[in-house]
C-alpha positions as MATLAB code, in Angstrom:
seq = 'MPSTSIALFAFLAPLVSAAVIALLLRRRGGIASYVSSAAAALVAAGALALAFGGERFAFSQEWLRLGDFSLSIGIKYDDLAALMLAIVGVVGFCVHLFSLGYMADDAAKARYFGGLSVFMFSMIGIVFADNLFMMFIFWELVGFSSYLLINHYHEKQSAADASKKAFIVNRVGDFGFLLGIIACYYALGTVSLDGIAEKIGAGSVVTAAIPLLLFCGAMGKSAQMPLHVWLPDAMEGPTPVSALIHAATMVAAGIYMLCRIQVLMVPEALTVIMWVGTVTALYAALCAIVQSDIKKVLAYSTLSQLGYMVAAFGLGSMAVEHAGEGMMHAMVLPVGVGAAMFHLTTHAFFKALMFLGSGSVIHGCHHEQNIFRMGGLNRKMPLTFSTFTIGVAAIIGFPYLAGFFSKDAILFLAMKNNTAVFALLALTAVLTSFYMVRLWRIVFFGTPRSQEAEHAHEGGLSMTLPLVILAILSIVGGYTAIYGNAFAEVWALIPVAHGSDHTIILAVSVAVMVLGAGSALLLYKRLGGDALEAKAPAVFDGLGLLKESFDGLYNYYVAKVQQRFAMLLNFVEQIFLAGVIVRGFAGVVGLVGIGARALHVGSLHAYVYWFLLGAVLLWAFAAGGF';
ca = [
       7.762  -16.451  -27.414;
      10.840  -15.564  -25.298;
      10.224  -14.746  -21.652;
      11.590  -11.207  -22.090;
       9.062  -10.513  -24.843;
       6.169  -11.839  -22.752;
       7.294   -9.720  -19.792;
       7.545   -6.540  -21.877;
       4.181   -7.288  -23.462;
       2.534   -7.702  -20.045;
       4.341   -4.593  -18.799;
       3.271   -2.307  -21.650;
      -0.285   -3.571  -22.250;
      -1.836   -1.498  -19.417;
       0.133    1.590  -20.491;
      -1.181    1.280  -24.043;
      -4.683    0.790  -22.659;
      -4.422    3.931  -20.494;
      -3.085    5.967  -23.431;
      -5.866    4.808  -25.787;
      -8.539    5.602  -23.187;
      -7.058    9.032  -22.412;
      -6.663   10.034  -26.065;
      -9.619    8.403  -27.788;
     -12.195    7.000  -25.380;
     -12.813    9.599  -22.669;
     -16.490    9.846  -23.636;
     -16.932    6.172  -24.529;
     -16.988    4.423  -21.185;
     -18.309    1.110  -22.484;
     -15.502    0.644  -25.003;
     -12.946    1.939  -22.488;
     -14.020   -0.677  -19.938;
     -13.469   -3.504  -22.416;
     -10.112   -2.133  -23.585;
      -8.857   -1.911  -19.988;
     -10.238   -5.357  -19.109;
      -8.615   -6.873  -22.197;
      -5.271   -5.393  -21.132;
      -5.761   -6.851  -17.639;
      -6.537  -10.258  -19.165;
      -3.307  -10.073  -21.176;
      -1.373   -9.215  -18.018;
      -2.910  -12.170  -16.163;
      -2.216  -14.555  -19.036;
       1.351  -13.302  -19.397;
       1.965  -13.487  -15.643;
       0.757  -17.081  -15.418;
       2.645  -18.111  -18.560;
       5.856  -16.650  -17.150;
       5.270  -18.086  -13.668;
       4.631  -21.671  -14.696;
       6.479  -22.011  -17.995;
       8.809  -19.076  -18.471;
      12.474  -18.665  -17.689;
      13.801  -16.428  -14.938;
      15.920  -13.627  -16.387;
      17.374  -10.186  -15.819;
      18.430   -7.341  -18.080;
      19.201   -3.661  -17.642;
      19.549   -0.654  -19.946;
      21.127    2.672  -19.044;
      18.517    5.419  -19.253;
      20.203    8.529  -17.875;
      23.788    9.522  -17.039;
      24.921   12.536  -15.017;
      28.689   12.458  -14.586;
      29.559    9.256  -12.742;
      25.928    8.637  -11.805;
      23.788    6.515  -14.110;
      20.135    5.571  -13.851;
      19.113    2.270  -15.389;
      15.777    0.783  -16.327;
      15.761   -2.975  -16.115;
      13.879   -6.114  -15.176;
      14.780   -8.562  -12.423;
      12.458  -11.503  -12.918;
      13.099  -14.182  -10.323;
      10.716  -16.363   -8.297;
       9.832  -13.463   -5.987;
       8.876  -11.248   -8.937;
       7.042  -14.143  -10.600;
       4.899  -14.693   -7.499;
       4.066  -10.994   -7.098;
       3.317  -10.566  -10.816;
       0.952  -13.551  -10.721;
      -0.916  -12.021   -7.767;
      -1.171   -8.613   -9.456;
      -2.289  -10.181  -12.731;
      -4.922  -12.561  -11.360;
      -6.424  -10.214   -8.771;
      -6.239   -7.294  -11.195;
      -8.171   -9.211  -13.832;
     -10.805  -10.291  -11.301;
     -11.248   -6.672  -10.220;
     -11.601   -5.514  -13.836;
     -14.153   -8.223  -14.514;
     -16.135   -7.352  -11.391;
     -15.988   -3.657  -12.297;
     -17.743   -4.301  -15.611;
     -20.923   -4.976  -13.649;
     -20.339   -2.797  -10.596;
     -19.504    0.361  -12.572;
     -21.886   -0.295  -15.468;
     -23.991    2.812  -14.840;
     -21.182    5.141  -13.774;
     -20.961    8.298  -15.879;
     -17.168    8.506  -15.450;
     -16.504    4.878  -16.334;
     -13.790    5.749  -18.863;
     -11.812    7.710  -16.277;
     -12.204    4.856  -13.797;
     -10.910    2.149  -16.141;
      -8.137    4.422  -17.365;
      -7.045    4.832  -13.746;
      -7.092    1.055  -13.284;
      -4.796    0.636  -16.295;
      -2.356    3.262  -15.002;
      -2.346    1.499  -11.650;
      -1.666   -1.919  -13.211;
       1.225   -0.486  -15.238;
       2.696    1.153  -12.139;
       2.440   -1.975  -10.005;
       4.088   -4.130  -12.664;
       6.897   -1.560  -12.803;
       7.508   -2.030   -9.077;
       7.493   -5.808   -9.479;
       9.978   -5.770  -12.365;
      12.310   -3.030  -11.014;
      15.916   -4.169  -10.761;
      17.096   -1.108   -8.839;
      15.761    1.173   -6.124;
      15.591    4.317   -8.249;
      13.400    2.576  -10.829;
      11.274    1.168   -8.038;
      10.849    4.664   -6.596;
       9.677    6.057   -9.962;
       6.906    3.481  -10.220;
       6.284    3.772   -6.480;
       5.268    7.385   -7.078;
       3.170    6.427  -10.102;
       1.262    3.991   -7.902;
       0.611    6.839   -5.464;
      -0.625    9.040   -8.307;
      -2.971    6.403   -9.741;
      -4.341    5.514   -6.300;
      -5.087    9.214   -5.752;
      -7.119    9.229   -8.969;
      -9.038    6.079   -8.063;
      -9.784    7.010   -4.449;
     -10.968   10.400   -5.732;
     -13.252    8.869   -8.375;
     -16.351   10.314   -6.703;
     -14.633   13.697   -6.456;
     -17.936   15.558   -6.170;
     -18.168   14.129   -2.632;
     -16.116   16.147   -0.161;
     -15.306   13.023    1.848;
     -13.800   11.332   -1.224;
     -11.754   14.419   -2.103;
     -10.480   14.655    1.476;
      -9.650   10.933    1.565;
      -7.628   11.109   -1.653;
      -5.649   14.110   -0.420;
      -5.034   12.391    2.896;
      -3.753    9.246    1.184;
      -1.506   11.307   -1.093;
      -0.015   13.421    1.708;
       0.546   10.572    4.178;
       2.245    8.480    1.498;
       4.496   11.412    0.586;
       5.724   11.467    4.194;
       6.750    7.831    3.958;
       8.145    8.265    0.455;
      10.410   11.098    1.621;
      12.049    8.677    4.046;
      12.210    6.068    1.270;
      14.031    8.532   -1.024;
      16.491    9.453    1.740;
      17.152    5.736    2.236;
      17.871    5.265   -1.483;
      20.319    8.187   -1.455;
      21.992    6.888    1.715;
      22.270    3.426    0.161;
      23.944    4.874   -2.940;
      26.310    6.922   -0.784;
      27.271    3.923    1.369;
      27.504    1.217   -1.301;
      27.916    3.136   -4.569;
      24.972    1.321   -6.139;
      21.205    0.932   -5.847;
      20.986   -2.089   -8.136;
      19.396   -4.987   -6.271;
      22.058   -7.397   -7.530;
      24.796   -4.833   -6.902;
      23.644   -4.343   -3.312;
      23.665   -8.096   -2.734;
      27.207   -8.339   -4.156;
      28.466   -5.495   -1.962;
      26.932   -6.996    1.181;
      28.240  -10.436    0.238;
      31.725   -8.979   -0.192;
      31.681   -7.647    3.357;
      30.265   -4.130    3.053;
      28.486   -3.035    6.218;
      25.470   -0.733    6.449;
      24.014    0.983    9.486;
      20.445    0.455   10.675;
      19.552    3.925    9.391;
      19.520    2.805    5.736;
      17.017   -0.091    6.041;
      14.879    1.920    8.465;
      14.695    4.873    6.049;
      13.734    2.477    3.269;
      11.157    0.962    5.632;
       9.499    4.398    5.819;
       8.296    3.810    2.264;
       6.751    0.511    3.320;
       5.127    2.202    6.326;
       3.332    4.562    3.946;
       2.317    2.128    1.215;
       1.524   -0.751    3.569;
      -0.173    1.581    6.084;
       1.859    0.774    9.179;
       1.637    2.870   12.331;
       1.860    5.810   12.534;
       1.268    6.243    8.760;
      -1.808    4.018    8.750;
      -4.482    6.715    8.935;
      -5.068    7.019    5.178;
      -6.237    3.477    4.472;
      -9.621    3.394    6.306;
     -10.579    6.734    4.743;
      -9.600    5.439    1.304;
     -12.735    3.290    1.380;
     -14.437    6.355   -0.149;
     -13.314    5.030   -3.522;
     -15.358    2.482   -5.501;
     -15.401   -0.932   -3.833;
     -13.470   -2.719   -6.641;
     -10.715   -0.141   -6.108;
     -10.631   -1.138   -2.448;
     -10.165   -4.756   -3.508;
      -7.368   -3.972   -5.950;
      -5.442   -1.264   -4.115;
      -6.179   -1.825   -0.445;
      -6.335   -5.600   -0.215;
      -4.047   -7.301   -2.665;
      -1.624   -5.094   -4.573;
      -0.736   -1.518   -3.599;
      -0.599   -2.124    0.147;
       1.371   -5.297   -0.518;
       4.011   -3.301   -2.419;
       5.651   -2.323    0.866;
       6.015   -5.969    1.910;
       7.412   -6.863   -1.512;
       9.938   -4.014   -1.316;
      11.124   -5.189    2.105;
      11.659   -8.684    0.742;
      13.637   -7.210   -2.160;
      16.061   -5.420    0.193;
      16.349   -8.209    2.766;
      20.135   -8.303    2.371;
      20.345   -4.772    3.833;
      18.601   -5.730    7.041;
      20.549   -5.665   10.289;
      19.229   -7.013   13.623;
      18.434   -3.551   15.016;
      16.335   -2.663   11.975;
      14.526   -6.004   12.017;
      13.610   -5.507   15.658;
      12.022   -2.141   14.937;
      10.165   -3.539   11.924;
       8.923   -6.521   13.946;
       7.437   -4.333   16.683;
       5.883   -1.843   14.258;
       4.110   -4.721   12.518;
       3.008   -6.356   15.765;
       1.589   -3.149   17.254;
      -0.175   -2.285   13.989;
      -1.737   -5.753   13.802;
      -3.137   -5.532   17.338;
      -4.247   -1.887   17.076;
      -6.132   -2.405   13.812;
      -7.843   -5.545   15.111;
      -9.125   -3.622   18.141;
     -10.430   -0.835   15.885;
     -12.218   -3.283   13.580;
     -14.398   -4.540   16.446;
     -16.443   -1.319   16.643;
     -16.924   -0.598   12.925;
     -20.417   -0.537   11.424;
     -19.431    0.163    7.791;
     -18.787   -3.123    5.988;
     -15.845   -1.688    4.055;
     -14.306   -0.097    7.153;
     -14.302   -3.478    8.918;
     -12.412   -4.956    5.995;
     -10.094   -1.921    5.852;
      -9.002   -2.335    9.469;
      -8.732   -6.064    8.867;
      -6.329   -5.291    6.015;
      -4.290   -3.071    8.323;
      -4.100   -5.885   10.845;
      -3.073   -8.521    8.314;
      -0.443   -6.214    6.847;
       0.895   -5.845   10.371;
       1.095   -9.636   10.506;
       3.201   -9.647    7.320;
       5.519   -6.879    8.523;
       5.956   -8.631   11.870;
       6.758  -11.867   10.047;
       9.432  -10.138    7.995;
      10.853   -8.483   11.101;
      11.090  -11.829   12.883;
      13.924  -12.441   10.450;
      15.986  -15.595   10.260;
      15.809  -19.018   11.832;
      18.044  -22.058   11.886;
      16.491  -24.888    9.899;
      17.548  -28.425    9.093;
      18.673  -28.910    5.502;
      19.370  -32.225    3.827;
      22.484  -32.371    1.682;
      25.025  -35.017    0.663;
      23.254  -37.602    2.770;
      23.504  -35.528    5.947;
      21.351  -33.000    7.788;
      22.891  -29.554    8.134;
      21.727  -26.582   10.197;
      21.273  -23.501    7.984;
      20.207  -19.989    8.917;
      17.675  -18.804    6.337;
      15.723  -15.536    6.031;
      12.446  -17.316    6.681;
      10.760  -14.004    7.495;
      10.679  -13.368    3.753;
       8.963  -16.692    3.108;
       6.415  -16.247    5.909;
       5.592  -12.684    4.839;
       5.216  -13.516    1.139;
       3.182  -16.635    1.915;
       0.680  -14.624    3.933;
       0.742  -11.846    1.327;
      -0.281  -14.418   -1.289;
      -3.111  -16.051    0.626;
      -4.325  -12.699    1.979;
      -4.513  -11.319   -1.564;
      -6.976  -14.048   -2.482;
      -9.296  -14.094    0.519;
      -9.250  -10.341    1.173;
      -9.913   -9.502   -2.487;
     -12.731  -12.054   -2.294;
     -14.247  -10.341    0.746;
     -13.872   -6.839   -0.666;
     -15.541   -7.878   -3.907;
     -18.115   -9.776   -1.832;
     -18.804   -6.586    0.117;
     -19.135   -4.824   -3.226;
     -21.689   -7.411   -4.289;
     -23.573   -6.826   -1.019;
     -23.448   -3.034   -1.398;
     -24.569   -3.257   -5.015;
     -27.353   -5.700   -4.131;
     -28.488   -3.504   -1.220;
     -28.615   -0.385   -3.397;
     -25.368    1.088   -1.983;
     -26.191    0.575    1.688;
     -22.939    0.017    3.666;
     -24.135   -0.075    7.293;
     -24.026   -3.704    8.424;
     -26.819   -3.104   10.943;
     -29.151   -2.207    8.062;
     -28.528   -5.498    6.302;
     -29.421   -9.029    7.436;
     -31.011  -12.063    5.840;
     -28.728  -11.906    2.802;
     -27.859  -15.594    2.985;
     -31.209  -16.241    1.295;
     -31.269  -13.157   -0.916;
     -27.725  -13.570   -2.233;
     -26.740  -17.231   -1.805;
     -23.672  -17.212   -4.065;
     -22.251  -14.086   -2.446;
     -22.977  -15.629    0.960;
     -21.212  -18.899    0.089;
     -18.090  -17.269   -1.334;
     -17.903  -14.642    1.420;
     -18.151  -17.454    3.983;
     -15.115  -19.110    2.412;
     -13.222  -15.827    2.674;
     -14.157  -15.430    6.345;
     -13.160  -19.019    7.083;
      -9.808  -18.484    5.349;
      -8.908  -15.305    7.245;
      -9.804  -16.709   10.665;
      -7.605  -19.732   10.002;
     -10.147  -22.494    9.467;
      -8.087  -25.681    9.129;
      -6.682  -26.428    5.690;
      -7.905  -23.275    3.982;
      -5.331  -20.818    2.613;
      -5.133  -18.514    5.621;
      -4.656  -21.442    7.985;
      -1.270  -22.365    6.515;
       0.172  -18.857    6.193;
      -1.004  -17.692    9.621;
       0.433  -20.803   11.258;
       3.793  -20.208    9.567;
       3.942  -16.719   11.126;
       2.836  -17.939   14.559;
       5.432  -20.706   14.458;
       8.170  -18.242   13.528;
       7.074  -15.929   16.345;
       6.990  -18.780   18.831;
      10.566  -19.671   17.969;
      11.986  -16.142   17.856;
      10.020  -13.928   20.267;
       7.531  -15.087   22.888;
       6.001  -11.635   23.471;
       5.314  -11.153   19.758;
       3.844  -14.655   19.607;
       1.414  -13.816   22.419;
       0.333  -10.533   20.815;
      -0.125  -12.095   17.384;
      -2.148  -14.925   18.913;
      -4.357  -12.321   20.635;
      -4.706  -10.535   17.292;
      -5.826  -13.817   15.734;
      -8.546  -14.117   18.404;
      -9.758  -10.605   17.626;
      -9.646  -11.323   13.878;
     -11.873  -14.327   14.335;
     -14.206  -12.254   16.529;
     -14.768   -9.261   14.239;
     -14.951  -11.303   11.026;
     -17.574  -13.692   12.421;
     -19.415  -10.650   13.853;
     -19.498   -9.097   10.377;
     -20.563  -12.353    8.739;
     -23.391  -13.016   11.178;
     -24.818   -9.465   11.172;
     -24.739   -9.105    7.377;
     -26.052  -12.484    6.295;
     -28.290  -13.839    9.061;
     -31.534  -12.862   10.741;
     -34.187  -10.910    8.913;
     -33.647   -7.913    6.607;
     -33.381   -4.757    8.695;
     -34.012   -2.220    5.928;
     -35.859   -1.865    2.652;
     -32.534   -2.050    0.845;
     -31.774   -5.449    2.384;
     -35.347   -6.622    1.733;
     -34.871   -6.045   -2.004;
     -31.271   -7.264   -2.235;
     -30.290   -9.377   -5.242;
     -27.247  -10.966   -6.870;
     -25.316   -9.142   -9.564;
     -24.689  -10.476  -13.049;
     -22.105  -12.986  -14.224;
     -19.316  -10.402  -14.365;
     -19.778   -9.805  -10.628;
     -20.251  -13.401   -9.502;
     -17.567  -15.144  -11.593;
     -14.665  -13.291   -9.881;
     -16.100  -14.316   -6.505;
     -16.020  -17.978   -7.532;
     -12.452  -17.722   -8.878;
     -11.162  -16.033   -5.725;
     -13.091  -18.445   -3.485;
     -11.327  -21.371   -5.166;
      -7.965  -19.667   -4.710;
      -8.812  -19.002   -1.051;
      -9.227  -22.761   -0.615;
      -6.266  -24.071   -2.616;
      -3.875  -21.115   -2.227;
      -2.073  -22.660    0.718;
      -1.413  -25.899   -1.104;
       0.512  -24.158   -3.883;
       3.252  -23.460   -1.365;
       3.191  -26.988    0.045;
       3.117  -28.949   -3.190;
       3.968  -26.420   -5.911;
       7.411  -25.688   -7.313;
       6.692  -22.676   -9.524;
       8.042  -20.269   -6.892;
      10.461  -22.641   -5.203;
      12.971  -19.982   -4.130;
      10.257  -18.232   -2.091;
       8.444  -21.306   -0.812;
      11.750  -22.792    0.400;
      11.936  -19.969    2.953;
       8.581  -20.731    4.604;
       9.100  -21.915    8.198;
       7.389  -25.258    8.743;
       6.662  -26.712   12.180;
       7.398  -30.371   12.794;
       6.740  -32.800   15.611;
       5.694  -31.235   18.900;
       5.974  -27.727   17.431;
       3.406  -28.649   14.801;
       1.040  -29.950   17.487;
       1.421  -26.794   19.582;
       0.829  -24.435   16.644;
      -2.161  -26.461   15.422;
      -3.685  -26.404   18.909;
      -3.101  -22.656   19.253;
      -4.535  -21.990   15.797;
      -7.718  -23.923   16.433;
      -8.067  -22.498   19.950;
      -7.811  -18.839   18.890;
     -10.246  -19.423   16.031;
     -12.832  -21.133   18.246;
     -12.422  -18.572   21.039;
     -12.908  -15.580   18.740;
     -15.672  -17.057   16.606;
     -17.494  -18.522   19.597;
     -17.417  -15.192   21.455;
     -18.861  -13.388   18.423;
     -21.636  -15.940   17.947;
     -22.595  -15.752   21.626;
     -22.449  -11.974   21.877;
     -24.392  -11.421   18.653;
     -26.842  -14.251   19.205;
     -29.703  -11.777   18.923;
     -29.355   -9.442   15.985;
     -30.352   -5.802   16.098;
     -28.108   -3.061   17.410;
     -24.481   -3.517   18.352;
     -24.481   -5.954   21.285;
     -21.006   -4.881   22.383;
     -22.127   -1.260   22.640;
     -25.218   -2.288   24.610;
     -23.507   -4.684   27.027;
     -20.100   -3.027   27.441;
     -20.459    0.660   26.497;
     -17.223    1.623   28.242;
     -15.254   -0.892   26.175;
     -17.042    0.165   22.994;
     -16.402    3.860   23.610;
     -12.794    3.180   24.538;
     -12.170    1.304   21.288;
     -13.893    4.068   19.350;
     -11.626    6.611   21.016;
      -8.626    4.460   20.151;
      -9.709    4.527   16.533;
     -10.050    8.316   16.463;
      -6.943    9.076   18.522;
      -4.448    9.255   15.682;
      -6.615   11.475   13.500;
      -7.212   13.743   16.476;
      -3.484   13.895   17.199;
      -2.638   14.708   13.578;
      -5.388   17.319   13.367;
      -4.061   18.961   16.546;
      -0.521   18.931   15.144;
      -1.620   20.502   11.854;
      -3.808   23.171   13.476;
      -1.704   24.064   16.513;
       1.870   23.385   15.412;
       2.268   23.140   11.657;
      -0.178   25.930   10.797;
       1.305   28.322   13.350;
       4.804   27.545   12.162;
       3.623   28.244    8.623;
       2.193   31.575    9.791;
       5.550   32.427   11.404;
       7.382   31.607    8.182;
       4.894   33.722    6.250;
       5.536   36.646    8.622;
       9.303   36.260    8.212;
       8.899   36.078    4.444;
       6.715   39.185    4.304;
       8.887   41.288    6.638;
      12.421   40.190    5.882;
      12.436   38.521    2.489;
       9.743   40.458    0.665;
      10.135   43.614    2.768;
      13.752   44.146    3.743;
      15.626   42.119    1.123;
      13.440   42.286   -1.981;
      11.880   45.712   -1.525;
      15.003   47.043    0.275;
      17.363   46.117   -2.532;
      14.817   47.310   -5.041;
      14.753   50.653   -3.203;
      18.533   50.919   -3.209;
      18.670   50.137   -6.914;
      15.944   52.708   -7.477;
      17.896   55.358   -5.592;
      21.039   54.555   -7.562;
      19.016   54.887  -10.719;
      17.615   58.263   -9.641;
      21.116   59.504   -8.808;
      22.556   58.267  -12.079;
      19.699   59.859  -13.976;
      20.349   63.183  -12.196;
      23.880   63.206  -13.572;
      22.593   63.334  -17.139;
      21.825   67.085  -17.224;
      22.441   67.671  -20.925;
      25.280   70.234  -20.323;
      28.624   69.685  -22.037;
      30.399   71.668  -19.309;
      29.033   69.349  -16.594;
      30.173   66.262  -18.541;
      33.688   67.762  -18.910;
      33.888   68.236  -15.121;
      32.779   64.641  -14.502;
      35.329   63.418  -17.045;
      38.115   65.322  -15.333;
      37.036   63.996  -11.912;
      37.039   60.461  -13.269;
      40.475   60.937  -14.789;
      41.860   62.191  -11.443;
      40.358   59.225   -9.580;
      41.745   56.788  -12.147;
      45.220   58.374  -11.878;
      45.066   58.195   -8.083;
      44.031   54.528   -8.188;
      46.763   53.679  -10.692;
      49.356   55.489   -8.581;
      48.373   53.480   -5.508;
      46.513   56.267   -3.811;
      43.699   53.888   -2.813;
];
């Protein structure tokens, strides 16, 4: 089958699934779950077939024309798209499979799986998009489907609030994204990804405003400061949704979009992006230390790792040695793209594994999410414990697991390009090791600290098989970049340390892992309450305040600034628009009508006088009397 046919088949399968569920299966959740999962399996199979055996291609079809402006729908399938599609397909299928067990007793299962299918369709649209307008259309569809999934338990006020918060915050970022698309079209006359590259290659120059406006979209979707506040609250959705949307796919869309528009980046924009990512990574790691909800720990961890990816992209280019024609040449390559996509790939595997592992824990503990009410689960849930341990080891950079390679690539790039960023990212790595080992020890060791933990148990095959698959990928994921050639154009951009640089980065990596993990094991040697809160309450309270500061600031802005401005506008509208203009003009028209009506008296003599007066006025006007 031609690659274009496979791509279209994978693209449309989730849409067909969503349509069938919406039209025919709204009250048949069991059948709907299998239809959606079958579509996800087709997407995964098509993605892998295209990635490892399909041709790279591109095509475009005009969809809408308004004067000189045309909007096209097309597919740009290169190695970058192939890598992202494989991630979406594999992780999406694992989430669907896990959901068959996790959501088995949910009364709104059909709506849930329909939302998953809409989300898969939207994400694939972003991956395939060959122009920014098409990407924006599917960008908004992703926002819509995530709103539905976060709001699945809509009878809970917290879930309803979280979905609205996610929707509104993302609209703020998307407004900047749309302005950036318009500015790009105005400056270059095109929003086609290939067209942009041709214009830049031909010498066209863009200001920093265009990439920074486009970056606003990534700040929303990838939850970068200050638009990060929606992601922790989005944990109100079902746990498999957290794995799909908030670990591997939706939040990674911002990173993917940045890599797509790399040719637009200028040094000033890259500097801003680098610091936004670095500050987000450190801030989120500090917040994760004081969380007691298992999903909130992972949510802030996701924020931190996304900051790592954004910082890697912002670190930009680096001169590398390239062999050619028997000689070594120095080339400047956009290695930030390679480092960011490498970490995006490995993070998708181990973070999806940990989110689904947390779902297994929550399901086994009868929906208990407080880590201090767990404990002893290493014996109650051995398979979940083993796979979750692999995920923890991968994220903290245990040597030769997936996260070890991608994190080291970012640290090496930072060491070469910006010493301050390198120091902050290394500190973030220490904190990552600390809070992940803290979570792992409190949840799985000691004795059960609640009845729910006492009666914990493993889920069925549909819930354990995805954990095994993702655990394997969390081990071997780094080697695909080292030894694989399926995504060669992306992997060629990964910065690799050699010689003394390799020794330094390896030493730093092991040191930060041991320092963070060792501190957590010592501090939480005795399990019970939060040892950090007991031994350093000032630090604990300070970190808690740091976590709440942004929400407090936004709430103050809405209540004291935005709401009062809205009241002022309402007053102006009522007095001037509705009162003076609308009712005033209506009054004038009414008076004119009353006067005109008074002229119709029903007397022929009166009409003759008016006729004569009109004739005199017309004669005077014609004679130039007016």
